[in-house]
PDB file of C-alpha atoms in Angstrom:
ATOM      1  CA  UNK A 109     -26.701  -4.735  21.373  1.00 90.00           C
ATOM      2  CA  UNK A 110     -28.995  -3.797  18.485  1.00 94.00           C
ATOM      3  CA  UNK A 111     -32.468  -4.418  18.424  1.00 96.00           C
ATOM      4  CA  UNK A 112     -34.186  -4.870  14.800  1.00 97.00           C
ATOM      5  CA  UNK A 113     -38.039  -4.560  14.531  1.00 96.00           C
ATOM      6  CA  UNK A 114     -39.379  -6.621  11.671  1.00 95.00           C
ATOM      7  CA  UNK A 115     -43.105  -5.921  12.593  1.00 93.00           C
ATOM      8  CA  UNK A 116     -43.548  -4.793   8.879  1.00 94.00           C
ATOM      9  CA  UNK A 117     -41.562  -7.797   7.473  1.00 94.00           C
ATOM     10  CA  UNK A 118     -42.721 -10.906  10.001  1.00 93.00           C
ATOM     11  CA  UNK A 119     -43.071 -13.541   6.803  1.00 93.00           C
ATOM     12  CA  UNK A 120     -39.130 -13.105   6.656  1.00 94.00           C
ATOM     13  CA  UNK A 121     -37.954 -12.187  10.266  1.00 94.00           C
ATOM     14  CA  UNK A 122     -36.536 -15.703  11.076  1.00 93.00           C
ATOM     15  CA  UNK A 123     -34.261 -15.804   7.944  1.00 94.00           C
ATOM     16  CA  UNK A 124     -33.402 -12.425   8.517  1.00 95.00           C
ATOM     17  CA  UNK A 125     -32.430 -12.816  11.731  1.00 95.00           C
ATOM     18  CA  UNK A 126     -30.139 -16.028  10.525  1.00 95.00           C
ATOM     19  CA  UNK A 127     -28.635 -13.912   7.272  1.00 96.00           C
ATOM     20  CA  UNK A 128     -27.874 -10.868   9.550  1.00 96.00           C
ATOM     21  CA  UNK A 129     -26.273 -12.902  12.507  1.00 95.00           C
ATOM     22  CA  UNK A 130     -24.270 -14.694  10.279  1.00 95.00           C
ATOM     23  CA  UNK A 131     -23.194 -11.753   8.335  1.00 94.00           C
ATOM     24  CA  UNK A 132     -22.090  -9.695  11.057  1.00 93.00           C
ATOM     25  CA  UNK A 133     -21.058 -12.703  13.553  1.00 92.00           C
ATOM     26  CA  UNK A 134     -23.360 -11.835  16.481  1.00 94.00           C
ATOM     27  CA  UNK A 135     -25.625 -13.863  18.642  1.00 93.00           C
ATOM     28  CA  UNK A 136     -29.290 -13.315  17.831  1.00 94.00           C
ATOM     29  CA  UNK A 137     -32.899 -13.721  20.309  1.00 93.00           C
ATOM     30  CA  UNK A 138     -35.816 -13.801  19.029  1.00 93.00           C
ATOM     31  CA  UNK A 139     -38.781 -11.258  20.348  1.00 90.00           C
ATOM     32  CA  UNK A 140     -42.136 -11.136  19.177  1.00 89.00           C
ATOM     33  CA  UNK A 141     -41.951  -9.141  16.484  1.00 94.00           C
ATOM     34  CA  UNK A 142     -38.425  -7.967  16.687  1.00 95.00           C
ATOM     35  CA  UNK A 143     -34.930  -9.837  17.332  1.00 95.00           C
ATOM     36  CA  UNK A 144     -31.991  -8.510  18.876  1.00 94.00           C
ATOM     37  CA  UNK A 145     -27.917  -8.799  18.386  1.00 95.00           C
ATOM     38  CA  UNK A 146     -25.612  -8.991  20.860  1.00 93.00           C
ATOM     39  CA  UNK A 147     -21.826  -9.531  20.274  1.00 92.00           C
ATOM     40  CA  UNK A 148     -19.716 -12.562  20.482  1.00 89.00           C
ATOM     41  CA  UNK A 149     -17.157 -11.487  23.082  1.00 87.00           C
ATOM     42  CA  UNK A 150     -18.056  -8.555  25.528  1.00 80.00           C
ATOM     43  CA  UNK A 151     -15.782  -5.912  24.184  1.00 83.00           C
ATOM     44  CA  UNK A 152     -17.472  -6.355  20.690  1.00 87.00           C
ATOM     45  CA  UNK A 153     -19.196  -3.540  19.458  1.00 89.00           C
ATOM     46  CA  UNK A 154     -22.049  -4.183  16.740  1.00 92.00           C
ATOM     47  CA  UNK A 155     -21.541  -1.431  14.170  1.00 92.00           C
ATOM     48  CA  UNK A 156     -25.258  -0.202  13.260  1.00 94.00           C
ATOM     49  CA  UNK A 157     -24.165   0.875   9.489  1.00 94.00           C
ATOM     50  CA  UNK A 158     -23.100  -3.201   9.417  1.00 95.00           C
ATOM     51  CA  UNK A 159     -26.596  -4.292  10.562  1.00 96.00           C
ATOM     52  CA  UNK A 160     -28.414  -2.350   8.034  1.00 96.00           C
ATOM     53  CA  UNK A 161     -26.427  -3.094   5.213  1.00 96.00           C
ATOM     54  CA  UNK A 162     -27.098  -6.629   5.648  1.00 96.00           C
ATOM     55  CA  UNK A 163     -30.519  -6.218   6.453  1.00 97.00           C
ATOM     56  CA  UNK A 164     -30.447  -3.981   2.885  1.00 97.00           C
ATOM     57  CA  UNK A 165     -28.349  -6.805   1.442  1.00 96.00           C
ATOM     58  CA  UNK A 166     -31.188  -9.754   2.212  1.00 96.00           C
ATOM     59  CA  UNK A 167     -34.318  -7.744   1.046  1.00 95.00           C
ATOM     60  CA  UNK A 168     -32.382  -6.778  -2.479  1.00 95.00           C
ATOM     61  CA  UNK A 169     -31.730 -10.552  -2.606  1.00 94.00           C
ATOM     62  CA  UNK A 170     -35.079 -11.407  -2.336  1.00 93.00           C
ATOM     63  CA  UNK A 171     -36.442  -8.266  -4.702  1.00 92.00           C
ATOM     64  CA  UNK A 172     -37.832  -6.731  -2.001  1.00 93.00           C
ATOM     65  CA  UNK A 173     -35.330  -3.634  -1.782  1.00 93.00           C
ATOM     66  CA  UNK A 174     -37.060  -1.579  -3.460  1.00 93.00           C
ATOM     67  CA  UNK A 175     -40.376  -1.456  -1.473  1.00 94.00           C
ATOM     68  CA  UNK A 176     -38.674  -1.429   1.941  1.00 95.00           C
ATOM     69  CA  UNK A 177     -36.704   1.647   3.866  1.00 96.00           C
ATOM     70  CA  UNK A 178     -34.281   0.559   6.729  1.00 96.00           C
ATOM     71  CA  UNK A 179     -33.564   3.172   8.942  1.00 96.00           C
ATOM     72  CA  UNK A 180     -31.067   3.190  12.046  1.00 95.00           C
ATOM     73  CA  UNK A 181     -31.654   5.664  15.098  1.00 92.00           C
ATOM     74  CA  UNK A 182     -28.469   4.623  17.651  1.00 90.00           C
ATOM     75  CA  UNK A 183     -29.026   0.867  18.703  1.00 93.00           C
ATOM     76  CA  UNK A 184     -32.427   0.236  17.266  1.00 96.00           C
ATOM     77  CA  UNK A 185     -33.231  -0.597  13.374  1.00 97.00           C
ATOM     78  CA  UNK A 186     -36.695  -0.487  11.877  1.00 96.00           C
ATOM     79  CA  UNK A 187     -37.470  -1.793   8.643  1.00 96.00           C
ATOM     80  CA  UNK A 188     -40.702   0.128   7.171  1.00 96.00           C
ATOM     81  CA  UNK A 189     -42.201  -0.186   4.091  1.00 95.00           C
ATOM     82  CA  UNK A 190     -42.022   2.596   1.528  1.00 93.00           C
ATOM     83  CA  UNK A 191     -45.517   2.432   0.132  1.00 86.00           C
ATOM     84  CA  UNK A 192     -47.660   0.171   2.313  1.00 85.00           C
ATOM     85  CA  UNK A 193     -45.827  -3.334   0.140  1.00 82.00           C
ATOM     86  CA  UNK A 194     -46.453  -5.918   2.459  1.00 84.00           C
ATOM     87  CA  UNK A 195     -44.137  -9.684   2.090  1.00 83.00           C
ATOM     88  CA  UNK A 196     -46.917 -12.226   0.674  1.00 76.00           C
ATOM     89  CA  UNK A 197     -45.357 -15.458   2.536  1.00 68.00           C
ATOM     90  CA  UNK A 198     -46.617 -17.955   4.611  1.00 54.00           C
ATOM     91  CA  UNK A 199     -44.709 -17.634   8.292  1.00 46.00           C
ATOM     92  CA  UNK A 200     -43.270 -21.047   9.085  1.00 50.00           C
ATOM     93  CA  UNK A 201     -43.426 -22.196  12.233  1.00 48.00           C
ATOM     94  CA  UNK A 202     -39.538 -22.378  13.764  1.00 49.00           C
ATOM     95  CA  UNK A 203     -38.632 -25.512  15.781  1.00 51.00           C
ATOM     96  CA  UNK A 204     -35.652 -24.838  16.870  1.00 52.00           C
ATOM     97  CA  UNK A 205     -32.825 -21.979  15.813  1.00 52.00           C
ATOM     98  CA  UNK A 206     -29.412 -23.139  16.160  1.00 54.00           C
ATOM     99  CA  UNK A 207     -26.169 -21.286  15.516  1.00 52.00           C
ATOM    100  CA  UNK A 208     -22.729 -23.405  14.199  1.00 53.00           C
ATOM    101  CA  UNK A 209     -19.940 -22.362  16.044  1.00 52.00           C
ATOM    102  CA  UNK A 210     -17.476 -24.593  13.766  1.00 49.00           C
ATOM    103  CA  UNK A 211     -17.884 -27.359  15.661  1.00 41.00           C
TER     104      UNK A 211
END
């Protein structure tokens, strides 16, 4: 299980969250101002390195790589910004957050 605290990137957390689960295939919750992974099947490890790539991955995509650090200390991932850049968006409320599972 890896926990990833977005408190410095909120505007963006929900389509984090649904860019990261997807790219690692793991099942995300939402927290306040965090959201956590949790594997698929019980022997499934989440590889940390995996997580922050993607995370790394999503903010380049959205030219935000540059103003934001993403640091890994064993199961927890913080995303901090570099010098005080903070994501301009509005937060959309979420309905509902559903995951396909091929069906």
């Amino acid at each position: 299980m890896i926990t990833v605290d977005c408190s410095e990137v909120l505007p963006i957390k929900h389509e984090l969250l649904i860019y990261v689960s997807d790219e690692i295939g793991a099942i995300p919750v939402i927290k306040h101002h965090e959201f956590i992974l949790s594997p698929v099947e019980d022997d499934d490890i989440i590889d940390t390195s995996h997580v922050t790539t993607s995370i790394n991955e999503y903010l380049d995509s959205i030219g935000e790589g540059q103003n934001f650090r993403v640091i890994s200390k064993s199961e927890n991932v913080i995303i901090k910004s570099i010098n005080g850049k903070k994501i301009n968006r509005s937060i959309q409320p979420v309905r509902s957050l559903r995951t396909c599972c091929g069906l």
